[in-house]
Coordinates of C-alpha atoms in Angstrom, one line a residue:
Chain V
X3 CA 42.3 -27.8 -23.1
X4 CA 43.2 -26.2 -26.5
X5 CA 39.8 -27.1 -27.7
X6 CA 38.1 -25.4 -24.8
X7 CA 40.2 -22.3 -25.5
X8 CA 39.2 -22.3 -29.1
X9 CA 35.6 -22.7 -28.2
X10 CA 35.8 -19.8 -25.7
X11 CA 37.6 -17.6 -28.3
X12 CA 34.8 -18.4 -30.8
X13 CA 32.1 -17.6 -28.3
X14 CA 33.9 -14.4 -27.4
X15 CA 34.1 -13.5 -31.1
X16 CA 30.4 -14.2 -31.5
X17 CA 29.3 -12.0 -28.5
X18 CA 31.6 -9.2 -29.5
X19 CA 30.9 -9.1 -33.2
X20 CA 30.0 -5.8 -34.8
X21 CA 26.3 -4.9 -35.2
X22 CA 24.2 -2.2 -36.7
X23 CA 23.2 0.6 -34.2
X24 CA 19.5 0.2 -35.3
X25 CA 19.5 -3.4 -33.9
X26 CA 20.4 -2.2 -30.5
X27 CA 18.0 0.8 -30.8
X28 CA 15.2 -1.6 -31.5
X29 CA 16.0 -3.4 -28.3
X30 CA 15.9 -0.1 -26.4
X31 CA 12.6 0.9 -27.9
X32 CA 11.0 -2.5 -27.4
X33 CA 12.2 -3.3 -23.9
X34 CA 11.5 0.2 -22.6
X35 CA 8.0 0.3 -24.0
X36 CA 7.3 -3.1 -22.5
X37 CA 8.6 -1.9 -19.2
X38 CA 6.3 1.2 -19.4
X39 CA 3.4 -1.2 -20.1
X40 CA 4.2 -3.4 -17.2
X41 CA 4.4 -0.4 -14.9
X42 CA 1.0 0.8 -16.1
X43 CA -0.9 -2.5 -15.8
X44 CA 0.6 -4.0 -12.6
X45 CA -1.0 -3.4 -9.2
X46 CA 1.8 -2.7 -6.7
X47 CA -0.5 -1.0 -4.2
X48 CA -1.9 -4.3 -2.8
X49 CA 1.5 -5.5 -1.6
X50 CA 2.5 -2.0 -0.4
X51 CA -0.4 -2.1 2.1
X52 CA 0.9 -5.3 3.7
X53 CA 3.9 -4.5 5.7
X54 CA 3.4 -7.6 7.9
X55 CA 4.1 -10.0 5.1
X56 CA 7.3 -8.3 4.0
X57 CA 10.0 -10.9 3.6
X58 CA 12.9 -9.1 2.0
X59 CA 14.8 -10.7 -0.8
X60 CA 18.4 -9.8 -1.8
X61 CA 18.6 -6.0 -2.4
X62 CA 15.2 -5.3 -0.7
X63 CA 17.0 -5.8 2.6
X64 CA 18.0 -2.2 2.1
X65 CA 14.5 -1.2 3.0
X66 CA 13.5 -1.4 6.7
X67 CA 9.9 -2.1 5.7
X68 CA 7.6 -2.5 2.6
X69 CA 7.5 0.9 0.8
X70 CA 4.1 2.6 1.3
X71 CA 1.3 2.7 -1.4
X72 CA 2.2 6.4 -1.9
X73 CA 5.8 5.6 -2.6
X74 CA 4.7 2.7 -4.9
X75 CA 2.5 5.0 -6.9
X76 CA 5.2 7.7 -7.2
X77 CA 7.7 5.0 -8.4
X78 CA 5.1 3.7 -10.9
X79 CA 4.5 7.2 -12.4
X80 CA 8.2 8.0 -12.4
X81 CA 8.9 4.6 -14.0
X82 CA 6.4 5.1 -16.8
X83 CA 7.7 8.5 -17.7
X84 CA 11.3 7.4 -17.5
X85 CA 10.7 4.3 -19.5
X86 CA 8.9 6.2 -22.3
X87 CA 11.7 8.8 -22.3
X88 CA 14.3 6.0 -22.6
X89 CA 12.3 4.4 -25.4
X90 CA 12.5 7.7 -27.3
X91 CA 16.2 8.0 -26.5
X92 CA 15.6 11.2 -24.5
X93 CA 17.8 12.0 -21.5
X94 CA 19.0 8.4 -21.9
X95 CA 21.7 8.6 -19.3
X96 CA 19.1 9.5 -16.6
X97 CA 15.9 8.0 -17.9
X98 CA 17.1 4.3 -18.4
X99 CA 18.7 4.0 -14.9
X100 CA 15.7 5.7 -13.3
X101 CA 13.3 3.3 -15.1
X102 CA 15.3 0.2 -14.2
X103 CA 15.7 1.5 -10.6
X104 CA 11.9 1.9 -10.3
X105 CA 11.4 -1.6 -11.7
X106 CA 13.9 -3.2 -9.3
X107 CA 12.1 -1.6 -6.3
X108 CA 8.5 -2.3 -7.5
X109 CA 9.2 -5.9 -8.6
X110 CA 11.3 -6.4 -5.4
X111 CA 8.1 -5.5 -3.5
X112 CA 6.1 -8.1 -5.4
X113 CA 8.8 -10.7 -4.7
X114 CA 8.8 -9.6 -1.0
X115 CA 5.1 -10.7 -0.8
X116 CA 6.2 -14.3 -1.1
X117 CA 6.0 -15.0 -4.8
X118 CA 8.9 -15.0 -7.2
X119 CA 7.9 -12.9 -10.3
X120 CA 9.6 -15.0 -12.9
X121 CA 7.8 -13.5 -15.9
X122 CA 9.4 -10.1 -15.5
X123 CA 12.9 -11.5 -14.5
X124 CA 14.1 -11.9 -18.0
X125 CA 12.9 -8.4 -19.0
X126 CA 14.8 -7.0 -16.1
X127 CA 18.0 -8.9 -16.9
X128 CA 17.8 -7.7 -20.5
X129 CA 17.3 -4.1 -19.3
X130 CA 20.4 -4.5 -17.0
X131 CA 22.4 -5.5 -20.1
X132 CA 21.0 -2.5 -22.0
X133 CA 22.0 -0.3 -19.0
X134 CA 25.6 -1.8 -19.1
X135 CA 25.8 -0.9 -22.8
X136 CA 25.9 2.8 -21.8
X137 CA 24.9 5.4 -24.4
X138 CA 25.3 3.0 -27.4
X139 CA 21.5 2.2 -27.4
X140 CA 20.6 5.8 -28.1
X141 CA 22.7 6.2 -31.3
X142 CA 19.9 5.4 -33.7
X143 CA 16.1 5.6 -34.0
X144 CA 15.9 8.4 -31.3
X145 CA 13.7 11.5 -31.0
X146 CA 16.6 13.5 -29.6
X147 CA 17.3 15.5 -32.8
X148 CA 13.6 16.3 -33.6
X149 CA 13.1 17.4 -30.0
X150 CA 16.3 19.5 -30.1
X151 CA 15.2 21.1 -33.3
X152 CA 11.7 21.8 -31.9
X153 CA 13.4 23.4 -28.9
X154 CA 15.4 25.7 -31.3
X155 CA 18.8 24.1 -30.8
X156 CA 21.0 24.0 -33.9
X157 CA 23.9 21.9 -35.2
X158 CA 22.2 18.5 -35.4
X159 CA 22.5 16.5 -38.6
X160 CA 19.2 16.0 -40.4
X161 CA 20.1 12.4 -41.2
X162 CA 22.3 10.2 -39.0
X163 CA 24.9 8.1 -40.8
X164 CA 24.5 4.3 -40.5
X165 CA 26.5 3.2 -37.5
X166 CA 28.1 -0.2 -37.0
X167 CA 30.4 -1.4 -34.3
X168 CA 31.1 -3.9 -31.5
X169 CA 29.5 -1.6 -28.9
X170 CA 26.1 -2.1 -30.6
X171 CA 26.6 -5.9 -30.9
X172 CA 27.5 -7.3 -27.5
X173 CA 24.4 -6.0 -25.6
X174 CA 22.1 -7.6 -28.3
X175 CA 23.9 -10.9 -28.2
X176 CA 24.2 -10.9 -24.4
X177 CA 20.5 -10.4 -24.1
X178 CA 20.0 -13.4 -26.5
X179 CA 22.3 -15.5 -24.3
X180 CA 20.4 -14.5 -21.2
X181 CA 17.1 -15.6 -22.7
X182 CA 18.6 -18.8 -24.1
X183 CA 20.0 -19.7 -20.7
X184 CA 16.7 -19.0 -19.0
X185 CA 14.9 -21.4 -21.2
X186 CA 17.7 -24.0 -21.1
X187 CA 17.8 -24.0 -17.3
X188 CA 14.0 -24.2 -17.1
X189 CA 14.4 -27.4 -19.1
X190 CA 17.6 -28.5 -17.2
X191 CA 15.8 -28.3 -13.9
X192 CA 13.0 -30.6 -15.1
X193 CA 15.6 -33.1 -16.2
X194 CA 17.5 -32.7 -12.9
X195 CA 14.5 -33.0 -10.5
X196 CA 12.1 -35.2 -12.5
X197 CA 14.0 -36.7 -15.5
X198 CA 12.1 -38.5 -18.3
X199 CA 9.1 -39.1 -16.0
X200 CA 8.3 -35.4 -16.4
X201 CA 7.1 -36.5 -19.8
X202 CA 6.3 -40.2 -19.4
X203 CA 4.4 -40.1 -16.1
X204 CA 1.0 -38.4 -15.4
X205 CA 2.9 -35.3 -14.2
X206 CA 1.4 -32.9 -16.8
X207 CA -2.1 -34.2 -16.1
X208 CA -1.7 -33.5 -12.4
X209 CA -0.3 -30.0 -13.1
X210 CA -3.4 -29.2 -15.2
X211 CA -6.0 -30.8 -12.9
X212 CA -4.5 -29.0 -9.9
X213 CA -4.4 -25.7 -11.8
X214 CA -8.0 -26.0 -13.0
X215 CA -9.2 -27.0 -9.5
X216 CA -7.5 -24.0 -7.9
X217 CA -9.7 -21.5 -9.9
X218 CA -13.2 -20.6 -9.1
X219 CA -14.3 -21.9 -12.5
X220 CA -13.0 -25.1 -14.1
X221 CA -10.7 -24.5 -17.1
X222 CA -12.0 -26.3 -20.1
X223 CA -8.7 -26.3 -22.0
X224 CA -6.8 -27.7 -19.0
X225 CA -9.3 -30.4 -18.4
X226 CA -9.5 -31.3 -22.1
X227 CA -5.7 -32.0 -22.2
X228 CA -5.6 -33.6 -18.7
X229 CA -8.4 -36.0 -19.6
X230 CA -6.4 -37.2 -22.6
X231 CA -3.1 -38.8 -21.3
X232 CA -1.5 -39.0 -24.8
X233 CA -2.2 -35.3 -25.5
X234 CA -0.7 -34.4 -22.0
X235 CA 2.5 -36.5 -22.8
X236 CA 2.8 -34.7 -26.2
X237 CA 2.5 -31.2 -24.6
X238 CA 5.0 -32.2 -21.9
X239 CA 7.5 -33.5 -24.5
X240 CA 7.1 -30.4 -26.6
X241 CA 7.7 -28.0 -23.7
X242 CA 10.7 -30.0 -22.4
X243 CA 12.3 -30.2 -25.9
X244 CA 11.7 -26.5 -26.6
X245 CA 13.2 -25.4 -23.3
X246 CA 16.2 -27.7 -23.4
X247 CA 17.1 -27.1 -27.1
X248 CA 16.4 -23.3 -27.1
X249 CA 20.1 -22.3 -27.0
X250 CA 20.4 -23.8 -30.6
X251 CA 18.9 -20.5 -31.8
X252 CA 22.2 -18.8 -30.9
X253 CA 24.1 -21.1 -33.3
X254 CA 21.5 -21.7 -36.0
X255 CA 19.6 -18.4 -36.6
X256 CA 17.2 -20.1 -38.9
X257 CA 15.8 -22.1 -35.9
X258 CA 14.5 -18.8 -34.5
X259 CA 11.6 -19.2 -36.9
X260 CA 10.7 -22.4 -35.0
X261 CA 11.7 -21.7 -31.4
X262 CA 10.5 -18.0 -31.1
X263 CA 6.9 -18.8 -32.2
X264 CA 7.1 -22.0 -30.2
X265 CA 8.0 -20.2 -27.0
X266 CA 5.3 -17.6 -27.6
X267 CA 2.7 -20.4 -28.2
X268 CA 3.8 -22.2 -25.1
X269 CA 3.3 -19.1 -23.0
X270 CA 0.0 -18.4 -24.6
X271 CA -1.1 -22.0 -23.9
X272 CA 0.0 -21.7 -20.3
X273 CA -2.0 -18.5 -20.0
X274 CA -5.1 -20.1 -21.5
X275 CA -4.9 -23.4 -19.7
X276 CA -3.5 -22.2 -16.3
X277 CA -4.1 -18.5 -16.1
X278 CA -0.4 -17.8 -15.5
X279 CA 0.9 -14.6 -17.1
X280 CA 4.3 -15.0 -18.8
X281 CA 3.5 -12.3 -21.4
X282 CA 6.5 -10.2 -20.3
X283 CA 8.8 -13.1 -21.0
X284 CA 7.1 -13.9 -24.4
X285 CA 7.3 -10.2 -25.4
X286 CA 11.0 -10.0 -24.4
X287 CA 11.8 -13.0 -26.6
X288 CA 10.1 -11.4 -29.6
X289 CA 11.8 -8.1 -29.0
X290 CA 15.3 -9.5 -28.6
X291 CA 15.2 -12.2 -31.3
X292 CA 13.3 -10.5 -34.1
X293 CA 15.6 -8.5 -36.5
X294 CA 13.5 -5.3 -36.4
X295 CA 15.6 -3.3 -38.9
X296 CA 14.7 -6.0 -41.5
X297 CA 11.0 -5.7 -40.4
X298 CA 11.1 -1.9 -40.8
X299 CA 12.8 -2.2 -44.2
X300 CA 10.2 -4.7 -45.3
X301 CA 7.3 -2.5 -44.2
X302 CA 8.9 0.5 -45.9
X303 CA 9.3 -1.4 -49.1
X304 CA 5.7 -2.7 -48.9
X305 CA 4.4 0.8 -48.4
X306 CA 6.6 2.2 -51.2
X307 CA 5.5 -0.4 -53.7
X308 CA 1.8 -0.4 -52.8
X309 CA -0.4 1.0 -55.5
X310 CA -1.7 4.6 -54.9
X311 CA -5.2 4.6 -53.6
X312 CA -7.8 5.3 -56.3
X313 CA -10.5 7.9 -55.9
X314 CA -13.6 6.5 -54.5
X315 CA -16.3 6.1 -57.2
X316 CA -19.0 8.7 -57.2
Chain H
X15 CA 30.3 -12.0 -14.2
X16 CA 26.7 -11.2 -15.2
X17 CA 26.3 -14.3 -17.4
X18 CA 28.1 -16.4 -14.8
X19 CA 25.4 -15.3 -12.2
X20 CA 22.7 -16.2 -14.7
X21 CA 24.2 -19.7 -15.0
X22 CA 25.3 -20.3 -11.4
X23 CA 21.9 -19.5 -9.7
X24 CA 20.0 -22.4 -11.3
X25 CA 22.9 -24.8 -10.5
X26 CA 23.2 -23.6 -6.9
X27 CA 19.4 -23.4 -6.4
X28 CA 19.6 -19.7 -5.6
X29 CA 16.7 -17.2 -6.3
X30 CA 18.1 -13.7 -5.8
X31 CA 15.6 -11.8 -8.1
X32 CA 16.0 -10.8 -10.9
X33 CA 18.3 -13.8 -11.2
X34 CA 16.3 -17.1 -10.9
X35 CA 16.8 -20.8 -10.4
X36 CA 14.2 -21.4 -13.1
X37 CA 12.6 -24.3 -11.2
X38 CA 9.3 -23.8 -13.1
X39 CA 7.2 -26.9 -12.5
X40 CA 10.4 -28.9 -12.4
X41 CA 9.5 -31.1 -9.4
X42 CA 7.4 -34.1 -10.3
X43 CA 3.7 -33.7 -9.3
X44 CA 1.7 -36.6 -7.8
X45 CA -1.9 -37.5 -7.6
X46 CA -1.9 -36.8 -3.9
X47 CA -2.2 -33.0 -3.2
X48 CA -1.9 -31.1 0.0
X49 CA -2.4 -27.4 0.8
X50 CA -3.5 -25.1 3.5
X51 CA -6.7 -23.1 4.0
X52 CA -7.9 -20.6 6.6
X53 CA -11.3 -19.8 8.1
X54 CA -12.2 -16.7 10.0
X55 CA -14.1 -17.2 13.3
X56 CA -16.3 -14.4 14.7
X57 CA -17.5 -13.6 18.3
X58 CA -20.3 -16.2 18.1
X59 CA -17.9 -18.9 17.1
X60 CA -19.2 -19.0 13.5
X61 CA -16.6 -20.0 10.9
X62 CA -16.4 -18.3 7.5
X63 CA -14.0 -19.4 4.8
X64 CA -11.1 -16.9 4.3
X65 CA -9.6 -17.1 0.8
X66 CA -6.1 -15.6 0.8
X67 CA -5.9 -15.9 -3.0
X68 CA -9.1 -14.0 -3.5
X69 CA -7.0 -10.8 -3.2
X70 CA -4.6 -10.0 -6.0
X71 CA -1.0 -10.9 -5.2
X72 CA -1.0 -9.8 -1.6
X73 CA -1.6 -13.0 0.2
X74 CA 0.0 -15.4 -2.3
X75 CA 2.6 -16.0 0.3
X76 CA 0.2 -17.9 2.6
X77 CA 0.8 -21.4 1.3
X78 CA 4.6 -20.8 0.9
X79 CA 4.7 -19.5 4.5
X80 CA 2.6 -22.3 5.9
X81 CA 4.9 -25.0 4.4
X82 CA 7.7 -23.8 6.8
X83 CA 5.5 -22.2 9.4
X84 CA 6.4 -24.7 12.2
X85 CA 10.1 -24.1 11.6
X86 CA 9.7 -20.4 12.5
X87 CA 10.3 -19.2 16.1
X88 CA 7.3 -18.6 18.3
X89 CA 7.8 -14.9 18.0
X90 CA 7.9 -15.0 14.2
X91 CA 4.8 -17.2 14.1
X92 CA 3.0 -14.7 16.3
X93 CA 4.0 -11.8 14.1
X94 CA 2.9 -13.5 10.9
X95 CA -0.4 -14.6 12.6
X96 CA -1.0 -11.0 13.8
X97 CA -0.6 -9.6 10.3
X98 CA -3.0 -12.2 8.8
X99 CA -5.6 -11.7 11.5
X100 CA -5.4 -7.9 11.0
X101 CA -5.9 -8.3 7.3
X102 CA -8.8 -10.7 7.9
X103 CA -10.5 -8.2 10.3
X104 CA -10.1 -5.4 7.7
X105 CA -11.6 -7.6 5.0
X106 CA -14.4 -9.3 7.0
X107 CA -15.1 -6.9 9.8
X108 CA -14.1 -6.3 13.4
X109 CA -16.1 -9.3 14.7
X110 CA -13.3 -11.5 13.4
X111 CA -11.7 -13.1 16.5
X112 CA -9.4 -15.7 15.1
X113 CA -8.2 -17.5 12.1
X114 CA -8.3 -21.3 12.0
X115 CA -5.7 -22.8 9.6
X116 CA -6.4 -26.3 8.2
X117 CA -4.2 -28.8 6.3
X118 CA -6.1 -30.2 3.3
X119 CA -5.2 -33.4 1.5
X120 CA -7.0 -34.9 -1.6
X121 CA -6.5 -37.0 -4.8
X122 CA -6.5 -35.3 -8.2
X123 CA -7.6 -38.5 -9.9
X124 CA -10.7 -38.8 -7.7
X125 CA -12.9 -36.6 -9.9
X126 CA -16.5 -35.4 -9.3
X127 CA -17.4 -33.9 -12.7
X128 CA -15.0 -31.0 -13.5
X129 CA -13.6 -31.0 -9.9
X130 CA -11.6 -33.1 -7.6
X131 CA -13.5 -34.8 -4.7
X132 CA -13.7 -32.7 -1.5
X133 CA -10.4 -32.8 0.5
X134 CA -9.8 -34.2 4.0
X135 CA -9.5 -31.3 6.4
X136 CA -7.3 -31.4 9.5
X137 CA -7.0 -28.4 11.9
X138 CA -3.4 -27.3 12.2
X139 CA -3.0 -23.8 13.7
X140 CA -5.1 -21.1 15.3
X141 CA -4.2 -17.4 14.9
X142 CA -5.7 -15.3 17.7
X143 CA -4.8 -11.9 19.2
X144 CA -2.5 -13.8 21.6
X145 CA -0.5 -15.2 18.7
X146 CA -0.2 -18.6 17.0
X147 CA -0.8 -22.0 18.6
X148 CA -1.0 -25.5 17.3
X149 CA -4.6 -26.8 16.9
X150 CA -3.8 -30.3 18.0

């Protein structure tokens, strides 16, 4: 009992540790730009034209029927503008809730057409965490001050002091926990429903054969792996290990160098072999787990130490 | 609360989006496969394959719906059928009279080059203007 309490206290201390404001700002910029991109490239009009197939899920019960294509387009445009504004830290108290609201309705429509949109679920959950963090995410790396100055407002400091605090830390760490849990439970469910035969049986070969056969053109990569049982077992074992052990990245940060590229590679492999798009999930993992302030500092150092370009020879 | 919901949904098998049960390819697959397919029939009785998945996203619910189709009430089945038939008419023209829905079964290990051998096809349901009725 005392051990459990100690563990809980340590977990609490980890989640609510102080963090640099720029780390949270990087999450804001990355997640909101990704959301704007998802709005821009996803076709919501097709499901909006099919009111007969509408099977409401959870909050979509609030709508009597599938929103019309016109409503879907309006939400899409609103969502893009709001997400871009939120990424820039502009009108943040309005722009982020608006962008997340548009996302919930539009993705709810896609789910209502009979298919659970898993790829965007983690992005949405991380955005909800960002939303719960209030205005903390707009304290750094924002265009608010330049825009205010351009509009003629005065009184803004030219350089913001470096901020650090608990309110910048917990949203970042909660987003990390959400992603770690998502991967862990994807692995857990495989252990639960299939056990070791998920790896040792021909399960992966059947998945790949079935996927290739379901497309108009056979998939060479899927068939290459499916035709080689040993290779199929290796890929199955790799996926199951990566998913089950993913939470280790929370406790051993150095493992992020292994697990984050591993997860991105897995999603890329699934895309190439099966045509399933988990790019939103892969991008969310990179946005949340990469320490962007270190990347920015490294880029700045590299640019500063780069030799000045020489004049072109005449 | 939020993290509890993230953890409870997979354990309870709930899927209230954006929370998920994360049952991605978790059920064991077998060599034997089964699915559903539909064919549109015109005035002259000619049958033409109607591929629900040829349209982006919109009809992906076909197979999911068919898995539990017989468990729906007759009124619900009629409503679903009417929507599908209306969409088929819009896509293939007004001569579309009905949709025949078939249950397909095949073995993945039975390969013919890059493809599985053709499936066995059994008629299951007929969607007409009058609603849905079992084909057998």
